[in-house]
CSV table of C-alpha atoms and ligand atoms in Angstrom, one decimal:
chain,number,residue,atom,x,y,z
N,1,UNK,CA,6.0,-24.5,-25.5
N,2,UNK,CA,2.3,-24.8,-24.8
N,3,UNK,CA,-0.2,-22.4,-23.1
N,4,UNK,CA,-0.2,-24.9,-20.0
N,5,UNK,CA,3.0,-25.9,-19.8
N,6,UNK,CA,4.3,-21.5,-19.7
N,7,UNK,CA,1.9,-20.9,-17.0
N,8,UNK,CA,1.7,-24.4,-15.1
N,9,UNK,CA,5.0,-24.9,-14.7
N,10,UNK,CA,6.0,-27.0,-12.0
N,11,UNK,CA,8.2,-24.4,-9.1
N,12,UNK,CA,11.0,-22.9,-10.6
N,13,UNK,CA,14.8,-24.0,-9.7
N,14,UNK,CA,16.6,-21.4,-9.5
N,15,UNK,CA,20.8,-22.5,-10.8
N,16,UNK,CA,22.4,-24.2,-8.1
N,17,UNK,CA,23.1,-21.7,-5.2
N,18,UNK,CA,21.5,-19.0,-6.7
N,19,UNK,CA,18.7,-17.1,-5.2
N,20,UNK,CA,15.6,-16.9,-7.5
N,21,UNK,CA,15.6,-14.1,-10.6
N,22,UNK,CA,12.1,-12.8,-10.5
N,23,UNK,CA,10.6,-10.2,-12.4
N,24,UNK,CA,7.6,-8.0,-10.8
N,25,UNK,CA,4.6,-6.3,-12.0
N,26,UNK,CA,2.5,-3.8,-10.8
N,27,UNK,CA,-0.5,-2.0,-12.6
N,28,UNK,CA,-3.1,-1.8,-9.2
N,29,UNK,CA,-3.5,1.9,-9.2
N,30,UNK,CA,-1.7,4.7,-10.7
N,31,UNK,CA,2.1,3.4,-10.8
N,32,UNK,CA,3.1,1.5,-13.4
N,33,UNK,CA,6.2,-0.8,-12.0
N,34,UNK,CA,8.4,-3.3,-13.2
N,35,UNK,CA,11.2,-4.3,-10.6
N,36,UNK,CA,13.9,-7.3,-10.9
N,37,UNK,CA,15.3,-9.0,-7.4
N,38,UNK,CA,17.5,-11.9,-6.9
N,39,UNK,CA,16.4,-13.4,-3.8
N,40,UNK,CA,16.4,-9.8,-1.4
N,41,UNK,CA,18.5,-8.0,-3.7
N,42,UNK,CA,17.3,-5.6,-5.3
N,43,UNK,CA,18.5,-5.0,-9.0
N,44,UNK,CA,15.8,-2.5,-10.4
N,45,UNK,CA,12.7,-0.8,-9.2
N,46,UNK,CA,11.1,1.3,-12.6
N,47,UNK,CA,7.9,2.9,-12.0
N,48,UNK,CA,5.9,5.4,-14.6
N,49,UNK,CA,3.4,7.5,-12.8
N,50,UNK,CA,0.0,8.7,-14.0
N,51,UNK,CA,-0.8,11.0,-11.3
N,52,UNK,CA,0.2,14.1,-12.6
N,53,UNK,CA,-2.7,12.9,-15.4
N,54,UNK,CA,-5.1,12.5,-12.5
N,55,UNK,CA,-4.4,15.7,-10.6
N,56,UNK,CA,-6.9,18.1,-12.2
N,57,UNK,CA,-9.6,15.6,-11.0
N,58,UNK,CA,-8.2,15.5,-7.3
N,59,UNK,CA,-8.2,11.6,-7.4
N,60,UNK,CA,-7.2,8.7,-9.9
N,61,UNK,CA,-9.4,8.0,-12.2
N,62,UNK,CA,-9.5,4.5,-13.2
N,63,UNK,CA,-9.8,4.6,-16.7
N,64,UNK,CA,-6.9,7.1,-17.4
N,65,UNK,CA,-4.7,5.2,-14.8
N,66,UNK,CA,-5.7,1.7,-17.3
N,67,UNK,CA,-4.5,3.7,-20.4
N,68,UNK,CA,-1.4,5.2,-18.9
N,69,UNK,CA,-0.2,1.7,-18.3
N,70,UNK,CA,-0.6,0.6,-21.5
N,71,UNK,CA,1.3,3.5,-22.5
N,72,UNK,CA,4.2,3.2,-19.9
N,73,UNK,CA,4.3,-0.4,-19.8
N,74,UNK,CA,7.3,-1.6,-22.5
N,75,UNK,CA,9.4,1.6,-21.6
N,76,UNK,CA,9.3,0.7,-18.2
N,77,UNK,CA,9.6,-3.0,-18.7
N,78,UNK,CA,12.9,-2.0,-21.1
N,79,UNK,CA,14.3,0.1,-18.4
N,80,UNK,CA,14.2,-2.4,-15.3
N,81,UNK,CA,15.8,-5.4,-18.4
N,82,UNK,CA,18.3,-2.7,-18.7
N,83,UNK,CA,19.5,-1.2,-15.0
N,84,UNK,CA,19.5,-5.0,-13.8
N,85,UNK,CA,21.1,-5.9,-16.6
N,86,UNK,CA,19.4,-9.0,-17.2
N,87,UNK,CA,17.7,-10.6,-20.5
N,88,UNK,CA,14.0,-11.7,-20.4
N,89,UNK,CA,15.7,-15.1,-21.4
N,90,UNK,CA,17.5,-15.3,-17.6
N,91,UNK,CA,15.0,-14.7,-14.6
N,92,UNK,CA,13.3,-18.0,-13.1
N,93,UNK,CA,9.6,-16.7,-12.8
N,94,UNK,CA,7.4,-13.7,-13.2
N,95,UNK,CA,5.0,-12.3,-10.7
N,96,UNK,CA,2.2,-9.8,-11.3
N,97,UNK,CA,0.0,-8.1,-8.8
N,98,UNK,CA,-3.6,-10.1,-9.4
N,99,UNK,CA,-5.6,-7.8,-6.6
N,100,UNK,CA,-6.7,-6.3,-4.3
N,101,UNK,CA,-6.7,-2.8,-6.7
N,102,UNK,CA,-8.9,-1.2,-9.7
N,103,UNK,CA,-9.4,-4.1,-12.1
N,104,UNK,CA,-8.8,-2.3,-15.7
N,105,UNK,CA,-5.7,-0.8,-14.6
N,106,UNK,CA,-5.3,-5.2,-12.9
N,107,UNK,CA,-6.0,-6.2,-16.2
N,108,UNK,CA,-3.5,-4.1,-18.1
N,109,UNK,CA,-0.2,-5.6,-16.2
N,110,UNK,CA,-1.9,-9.2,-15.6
N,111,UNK,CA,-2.4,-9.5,-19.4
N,112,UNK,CA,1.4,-8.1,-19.9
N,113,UNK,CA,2.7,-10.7,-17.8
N,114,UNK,CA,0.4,-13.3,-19.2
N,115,UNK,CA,2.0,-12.5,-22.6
N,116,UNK,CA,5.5,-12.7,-21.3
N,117,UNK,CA,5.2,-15.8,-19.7
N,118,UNK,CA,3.8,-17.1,-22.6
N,119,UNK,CA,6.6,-15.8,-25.1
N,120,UNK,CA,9.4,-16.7,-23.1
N,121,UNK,CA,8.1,-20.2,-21.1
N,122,UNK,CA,8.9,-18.5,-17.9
N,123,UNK,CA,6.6,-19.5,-14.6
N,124,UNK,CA,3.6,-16.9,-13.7
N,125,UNK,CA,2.7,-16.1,-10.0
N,126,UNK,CA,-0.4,-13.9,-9.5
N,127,UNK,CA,0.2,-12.4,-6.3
N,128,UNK,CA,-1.6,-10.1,-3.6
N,129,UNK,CA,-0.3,-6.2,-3.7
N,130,UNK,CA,-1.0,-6.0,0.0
N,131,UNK,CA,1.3,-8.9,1.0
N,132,UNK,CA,3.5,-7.5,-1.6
N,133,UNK,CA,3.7,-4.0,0.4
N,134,UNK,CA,5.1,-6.4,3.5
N,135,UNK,CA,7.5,-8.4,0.9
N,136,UNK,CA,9.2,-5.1,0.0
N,137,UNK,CA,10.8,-4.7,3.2
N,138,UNK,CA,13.0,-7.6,2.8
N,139,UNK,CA,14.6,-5.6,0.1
N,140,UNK,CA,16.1,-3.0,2.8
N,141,UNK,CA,16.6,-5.3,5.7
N,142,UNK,CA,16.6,-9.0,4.6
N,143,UNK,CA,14.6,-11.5,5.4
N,144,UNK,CA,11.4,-10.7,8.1
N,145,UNK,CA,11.5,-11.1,11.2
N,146,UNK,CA,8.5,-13.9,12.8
N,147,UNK,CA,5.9,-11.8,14.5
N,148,UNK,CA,5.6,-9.3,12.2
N,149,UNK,CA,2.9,-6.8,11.4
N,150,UNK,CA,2.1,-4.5,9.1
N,151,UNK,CA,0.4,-1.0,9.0
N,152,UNK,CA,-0.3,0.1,5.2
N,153,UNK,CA,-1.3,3.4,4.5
N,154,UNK,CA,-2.0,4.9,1.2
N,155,UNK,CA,-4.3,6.4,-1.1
N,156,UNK,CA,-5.8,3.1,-2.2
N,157,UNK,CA,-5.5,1.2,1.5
N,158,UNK,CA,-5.5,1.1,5.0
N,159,UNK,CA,-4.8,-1.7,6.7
N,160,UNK,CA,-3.2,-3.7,9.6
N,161,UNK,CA,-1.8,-7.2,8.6
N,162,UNK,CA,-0.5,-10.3,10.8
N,163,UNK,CA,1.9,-11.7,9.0
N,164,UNK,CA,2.8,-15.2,10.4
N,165,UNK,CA,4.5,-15.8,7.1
N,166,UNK,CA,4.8,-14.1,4.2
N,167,UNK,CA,4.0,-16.9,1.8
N,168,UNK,CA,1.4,-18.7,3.6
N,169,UNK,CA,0.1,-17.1,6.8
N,170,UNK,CA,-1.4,-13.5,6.3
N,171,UNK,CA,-4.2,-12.3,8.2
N,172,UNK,CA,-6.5,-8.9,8.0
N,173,UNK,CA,-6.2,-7.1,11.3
N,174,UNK,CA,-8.4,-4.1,10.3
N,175,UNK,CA,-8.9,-2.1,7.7
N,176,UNK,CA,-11.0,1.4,6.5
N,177,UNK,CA,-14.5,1.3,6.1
N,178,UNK,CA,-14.7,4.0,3.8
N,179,UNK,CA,-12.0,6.3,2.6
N,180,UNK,CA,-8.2,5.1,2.3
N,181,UNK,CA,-5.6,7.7,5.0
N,182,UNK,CA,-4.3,9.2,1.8
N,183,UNK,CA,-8.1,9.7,0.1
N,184,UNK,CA,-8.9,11.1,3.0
N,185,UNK,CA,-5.9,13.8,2.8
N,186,UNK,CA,-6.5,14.1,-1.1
N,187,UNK,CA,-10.3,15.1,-0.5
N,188,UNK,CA,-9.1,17.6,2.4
N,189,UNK,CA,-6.7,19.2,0.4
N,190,UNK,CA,-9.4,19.5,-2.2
N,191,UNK,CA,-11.8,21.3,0.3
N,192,UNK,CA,-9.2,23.5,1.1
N,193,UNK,CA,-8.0,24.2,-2.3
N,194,UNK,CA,-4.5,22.7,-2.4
N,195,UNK,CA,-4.4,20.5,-5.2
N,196,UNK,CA,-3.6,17.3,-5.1
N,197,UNK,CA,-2.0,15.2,-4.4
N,198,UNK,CA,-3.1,16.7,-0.9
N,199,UNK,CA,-0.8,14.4,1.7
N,200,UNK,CA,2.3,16.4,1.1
N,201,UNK,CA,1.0,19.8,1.2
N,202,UNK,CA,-0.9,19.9,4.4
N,203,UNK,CA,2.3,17.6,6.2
N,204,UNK,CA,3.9,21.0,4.9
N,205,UNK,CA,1.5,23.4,6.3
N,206,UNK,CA,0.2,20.9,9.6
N,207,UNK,CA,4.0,21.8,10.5
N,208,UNK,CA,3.3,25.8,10.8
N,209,UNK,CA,0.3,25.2,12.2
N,210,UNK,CA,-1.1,24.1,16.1
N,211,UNK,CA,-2.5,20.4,16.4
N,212,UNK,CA,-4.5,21.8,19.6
N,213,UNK,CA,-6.2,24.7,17.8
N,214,UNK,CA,-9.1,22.8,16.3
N,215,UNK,CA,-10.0,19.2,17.5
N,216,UNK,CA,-11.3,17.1,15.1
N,217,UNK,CA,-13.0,13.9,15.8
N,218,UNK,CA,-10.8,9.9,15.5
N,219,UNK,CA,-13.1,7.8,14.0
N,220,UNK,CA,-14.3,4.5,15.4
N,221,UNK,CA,-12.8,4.8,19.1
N,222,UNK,CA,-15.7,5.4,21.0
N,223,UNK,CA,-16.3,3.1,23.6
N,224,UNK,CA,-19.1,1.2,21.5
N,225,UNK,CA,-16.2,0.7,18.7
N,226,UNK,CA,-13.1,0.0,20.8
N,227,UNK,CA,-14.9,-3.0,23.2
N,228,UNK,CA,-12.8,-3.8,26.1
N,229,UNK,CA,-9.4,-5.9,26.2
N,230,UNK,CA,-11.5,-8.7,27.0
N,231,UNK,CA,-14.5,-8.5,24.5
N,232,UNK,CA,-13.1,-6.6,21.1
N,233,UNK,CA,-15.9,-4.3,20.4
N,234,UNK,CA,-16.8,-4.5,16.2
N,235,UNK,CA,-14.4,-2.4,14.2
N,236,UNK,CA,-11.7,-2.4,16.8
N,237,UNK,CA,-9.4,-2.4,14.8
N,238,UNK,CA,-11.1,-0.9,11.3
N,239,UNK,CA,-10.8,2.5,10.5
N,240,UNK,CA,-13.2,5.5,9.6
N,241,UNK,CA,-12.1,9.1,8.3
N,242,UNK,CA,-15.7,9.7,6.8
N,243,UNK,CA,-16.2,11.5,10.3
N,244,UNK,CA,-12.8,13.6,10.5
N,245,UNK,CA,-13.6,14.7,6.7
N,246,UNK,CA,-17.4,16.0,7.3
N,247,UNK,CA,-15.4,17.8,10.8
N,248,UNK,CA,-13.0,19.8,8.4
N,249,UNK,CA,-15.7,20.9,5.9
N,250,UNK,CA,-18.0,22.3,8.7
N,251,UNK,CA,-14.9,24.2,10.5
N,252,UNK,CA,-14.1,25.5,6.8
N,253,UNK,CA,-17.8,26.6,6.7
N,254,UNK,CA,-17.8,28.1,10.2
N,255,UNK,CA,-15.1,30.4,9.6
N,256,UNK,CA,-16.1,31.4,6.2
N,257,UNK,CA,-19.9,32.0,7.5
N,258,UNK,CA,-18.2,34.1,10.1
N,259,UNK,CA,-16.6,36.2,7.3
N,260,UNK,CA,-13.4,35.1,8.8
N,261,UNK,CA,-10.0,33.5,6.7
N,262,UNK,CA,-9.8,30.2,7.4
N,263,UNK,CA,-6.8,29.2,9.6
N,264,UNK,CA,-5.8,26.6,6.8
N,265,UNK,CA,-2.3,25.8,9.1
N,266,UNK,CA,-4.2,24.7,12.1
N,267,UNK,CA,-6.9,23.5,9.7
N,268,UNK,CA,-4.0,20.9,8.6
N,269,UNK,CA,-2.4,20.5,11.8
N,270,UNK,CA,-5.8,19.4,13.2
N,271,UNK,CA,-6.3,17.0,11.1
N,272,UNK,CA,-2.9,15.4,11.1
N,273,UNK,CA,-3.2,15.1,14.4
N,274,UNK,CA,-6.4,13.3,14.0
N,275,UNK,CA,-5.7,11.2,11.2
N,276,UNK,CA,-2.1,10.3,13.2
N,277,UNK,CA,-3.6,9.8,16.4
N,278,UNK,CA,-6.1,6.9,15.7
N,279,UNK,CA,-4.0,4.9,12.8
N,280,UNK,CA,-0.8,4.9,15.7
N,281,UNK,CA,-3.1,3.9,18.6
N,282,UNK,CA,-5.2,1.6,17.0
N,283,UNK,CA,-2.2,-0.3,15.1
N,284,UNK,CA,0.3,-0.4,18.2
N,285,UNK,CA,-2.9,-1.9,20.2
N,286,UNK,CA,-3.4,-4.4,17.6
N,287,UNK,CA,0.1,-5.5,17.8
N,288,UNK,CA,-0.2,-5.6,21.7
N,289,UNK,CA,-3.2,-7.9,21.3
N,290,UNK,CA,-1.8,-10.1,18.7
N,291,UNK,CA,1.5,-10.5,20.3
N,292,UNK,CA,3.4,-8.7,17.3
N,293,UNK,CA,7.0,-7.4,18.1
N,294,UNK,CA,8.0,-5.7,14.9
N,295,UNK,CA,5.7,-3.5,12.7
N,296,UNK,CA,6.4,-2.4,9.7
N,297,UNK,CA,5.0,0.6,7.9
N,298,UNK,CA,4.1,0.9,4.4
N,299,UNK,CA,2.4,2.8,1.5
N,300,UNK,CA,2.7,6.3,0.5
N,301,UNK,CA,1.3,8.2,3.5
N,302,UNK,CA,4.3,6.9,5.2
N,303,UNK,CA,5.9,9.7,4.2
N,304,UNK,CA,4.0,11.8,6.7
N,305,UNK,CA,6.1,13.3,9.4
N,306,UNK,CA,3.1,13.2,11.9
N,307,UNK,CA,2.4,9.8,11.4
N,308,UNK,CA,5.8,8.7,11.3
N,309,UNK,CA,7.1,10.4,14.9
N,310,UNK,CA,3.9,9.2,16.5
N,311,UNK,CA,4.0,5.9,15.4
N,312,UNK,CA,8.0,5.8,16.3
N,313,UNK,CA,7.1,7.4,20.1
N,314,UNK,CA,4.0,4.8,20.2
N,315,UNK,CA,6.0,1.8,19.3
N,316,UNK,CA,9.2,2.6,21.4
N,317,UNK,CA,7.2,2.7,24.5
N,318,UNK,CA,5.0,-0.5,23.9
N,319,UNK,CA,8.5,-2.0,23.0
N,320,UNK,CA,7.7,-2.8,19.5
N,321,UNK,CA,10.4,-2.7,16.8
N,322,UNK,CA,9.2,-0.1,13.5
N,323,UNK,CA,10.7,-0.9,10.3
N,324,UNK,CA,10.3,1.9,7.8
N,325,UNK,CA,11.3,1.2,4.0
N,326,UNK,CA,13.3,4.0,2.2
N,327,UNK,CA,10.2,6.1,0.4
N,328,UNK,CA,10.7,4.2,-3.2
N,329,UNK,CA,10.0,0.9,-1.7
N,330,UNK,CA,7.0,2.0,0.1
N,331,UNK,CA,4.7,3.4,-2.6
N,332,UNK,CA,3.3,1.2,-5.3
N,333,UNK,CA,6.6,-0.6,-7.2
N,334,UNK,CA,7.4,-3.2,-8.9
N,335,UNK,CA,10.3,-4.4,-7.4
N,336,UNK,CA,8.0,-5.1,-4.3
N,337,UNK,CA,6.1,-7.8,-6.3
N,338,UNK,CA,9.2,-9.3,-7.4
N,339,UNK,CA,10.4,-9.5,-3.9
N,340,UNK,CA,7.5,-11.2,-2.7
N,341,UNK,CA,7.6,-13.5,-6.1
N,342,UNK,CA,11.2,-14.5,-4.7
N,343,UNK,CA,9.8,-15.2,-1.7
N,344,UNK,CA,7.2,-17.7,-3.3
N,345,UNK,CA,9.9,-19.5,-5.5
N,346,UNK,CA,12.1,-19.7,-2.3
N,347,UNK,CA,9.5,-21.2,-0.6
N,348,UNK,CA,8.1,-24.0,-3.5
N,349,UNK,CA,5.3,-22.1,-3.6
N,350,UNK,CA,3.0,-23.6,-7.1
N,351,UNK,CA,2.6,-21.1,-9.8
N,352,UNK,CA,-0.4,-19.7,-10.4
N,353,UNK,CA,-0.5,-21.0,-14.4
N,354,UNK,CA,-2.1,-19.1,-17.1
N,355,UNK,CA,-5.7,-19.5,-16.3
N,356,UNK,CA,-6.2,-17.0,-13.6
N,357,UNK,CA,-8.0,-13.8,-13.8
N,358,UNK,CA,-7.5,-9.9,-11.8
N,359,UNK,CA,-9.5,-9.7,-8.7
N,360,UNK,CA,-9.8,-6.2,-7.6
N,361,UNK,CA,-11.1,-7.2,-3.9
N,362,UNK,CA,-8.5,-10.1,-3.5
N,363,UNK,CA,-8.3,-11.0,0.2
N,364,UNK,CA,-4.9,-10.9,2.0
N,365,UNK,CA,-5.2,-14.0,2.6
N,366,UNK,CA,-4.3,-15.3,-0.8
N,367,UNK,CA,-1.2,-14.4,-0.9
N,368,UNK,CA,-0.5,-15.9,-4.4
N,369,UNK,CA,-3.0,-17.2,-6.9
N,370,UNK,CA,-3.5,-21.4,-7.2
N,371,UNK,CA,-3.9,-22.5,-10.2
N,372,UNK,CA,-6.7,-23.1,-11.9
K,1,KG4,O1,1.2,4.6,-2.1
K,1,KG4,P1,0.9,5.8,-3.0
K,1,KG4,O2,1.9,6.4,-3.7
K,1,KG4,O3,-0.2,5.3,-4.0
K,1,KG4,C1,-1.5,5.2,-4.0
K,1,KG4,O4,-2.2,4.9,-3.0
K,1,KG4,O5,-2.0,5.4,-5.2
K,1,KG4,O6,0.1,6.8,-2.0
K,1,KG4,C2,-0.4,8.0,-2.5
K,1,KG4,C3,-1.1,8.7,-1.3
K,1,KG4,C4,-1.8,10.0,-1.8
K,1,KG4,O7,-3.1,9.9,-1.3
K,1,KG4,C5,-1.0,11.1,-1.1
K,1,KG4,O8,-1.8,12.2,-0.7
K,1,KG4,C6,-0.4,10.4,0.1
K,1,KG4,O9,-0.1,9.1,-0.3
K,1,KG4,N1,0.8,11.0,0.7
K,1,KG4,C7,0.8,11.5,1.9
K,1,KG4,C8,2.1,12.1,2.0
K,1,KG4,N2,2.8,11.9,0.8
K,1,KG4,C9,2.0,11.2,0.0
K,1,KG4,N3,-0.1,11.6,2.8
K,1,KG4,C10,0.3,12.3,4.0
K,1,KG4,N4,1.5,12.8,4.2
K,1,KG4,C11,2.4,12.8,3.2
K,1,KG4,N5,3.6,13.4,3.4
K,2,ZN,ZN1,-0.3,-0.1,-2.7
């Protein structure tokens, strides 16, 4: 078997009636996950995690997170072969996340998959980790529904996707202009000395706490950003928490001035409230717009309470359907790249081949790499 003909290999076929075998990659951040699906079954979903390397710097460092996943790679790989129970030998393709993500820690699982495809002749796909976020969700509830959109919110993204479909028709909505949802917890918690990562803690303490104590500002909805219905204003649908952040450190600095203890319970609920209030609003709005009926939510912030019973109460009464994978599909996994690598087969989607490179600001729009 040659170079070209591991990675250019024509679509795969998976045996008759069989839904495609695929092995999934993920190396994008700080999880390092190998998943195995058939089809929308999932058989394994094993994912090493460097965070608790990262936590005394209150944020992933990339170079660490690279390291880690050279580290974590062949155990993780070895203990997806083994819950599945499947040999190397037996899946129809491999997929690998390619971008959007930090492109050392890219390069580690693109260069692992590279090597596998090579050694075992098996098809490569180099796919999109945003559109594999949406693939995920077929693992729960089977194949997705046609006017679909996502909300993804995590420490690395947040964005809304229309997904027309999930192999070839995947548009950007909105996204943040500066810090991720999660970042934007993780630096709070940090201000507030919390440790990190900060998204769980202040859900915790936001819950003793009163939303209406403090108000803090919701980025990018003033008039000048929101546009009418008629004329979208710019960044209708983008996302800012720079605002909400510099808000929190000057209330922390006002009481603290004021030789008073900071009311880190309202503090936290303040925020949540903040952070909840624009992401719900402005995705339920963009689904409106963009006649979406079913929204699904992903990443690891959507594990927050606040944002998950807003977004539930928003989309109820706009009559759009909320999808919500169980917590270990959300956050960064390989099974979800698998899934959306099943997805590709299914569809006789081209491989990428062997020739392609990482692309840590892949666009959602390329939902799987051509190839070269
Ligand atoms: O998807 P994820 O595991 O991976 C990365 O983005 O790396 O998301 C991690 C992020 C962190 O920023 C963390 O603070 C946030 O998700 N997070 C939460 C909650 N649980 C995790 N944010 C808000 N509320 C939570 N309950
Ligand atoms: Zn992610």
């Amino acid at each position: 078997m040659t170079q070209q003909t591991a990675g250019a290999a024509a679509v795969p076929t998976p045996q008759e009636g069989a839904e495609p075998l695929v092995l999934g990659i993920e190396t994008s951040c700080d999880e390092t996950g190998v998943g195995i699906v058939r089809g929308t079954e999932l058989l394994a979903n094993a994912v090493a995690s460097s965070m608790d390397q990262h936590a005394v710097f209150g944020g992933v460092i990339p170079e660490i997170a690279a390291r880690a996943h050279v580290e974590a790679f062949r155990p993780t790989l070895a203990e997806a072969l083994a819950t599945a129970g499947v040999e190397l030998d037996e899946v129809d393709a491999i997929a690998v996340t390619a971008g959007p993500g930090l492109n050392g820690a890219l390069m580690v699982g693109v260069a692992a998959a590279k090597a596998l495809a090579l050694a075992t002749g098996k098809p490569l796909y180099g796919v999109n980790h945003l559109v594999a976020h949406v693939g995920a969700a077929a693992l729960e509830g089977g194949h997705l529904p046609e006017g679909l959109g996502a909300l993804l919110v995590s420490g690395g993204h947040t964005e809304i996707l229309r997904v027309g479909s999930l192999t070839r028709d995947v548009e950007l909505l909105g996204s943040t202009i500066d810090d991720a949802a999660g970042e934007a917890y993780d630096k709070v918690a940090r201000m507030l000395g919390l440790g990190y990562p900060g998204g769980p803690v202040i859900d915790r303490l936001a819950a003793e706490g009163d939303p209406k104590a403090i108000r803090y500002p919701r980025g990018l909805t003033q008039p000048k950003f929101v546009g009418t219905a008629e004329e979208p204003g710019p960044h209708r649908n983008d996302f800012s928490f720079s605002g909400v952040k510099t808000a929190v450190s000057r209330s922390i600095e006002h009481f603290e001035r004021q030789g008073q203890e900071v009311p880190v319970e309202d503090v936290c609920a303040g925020f949540q409230a903040a952070v909840a209030d624009v992401i719900t609003a402005k995705a339920v709005r963009a689904c409106r717009e963009h006649g979406i009926g079913h929204l699904l939510l992903g990443g690891g912030v959507a594990a927050n309470s606040g944002l998950r019973s807003l977004l539930a109460a928003r989309c109820a009464s706009a009559g759009i359907s909320l999808r919500v994978p169980p917590f270990s599909l959300c956050t960064d996994n390989g099974a979800m790249v698998a899934a959306l690598g099943a997805r590709l087969v299914a569809d006789g989607v081209q491989p990428s081949g062997l020739g392609f490179g990482t692309d840590p600001s892949l666009p959602v729009s390329t939902v799987s790499l051509p190839p070269a």
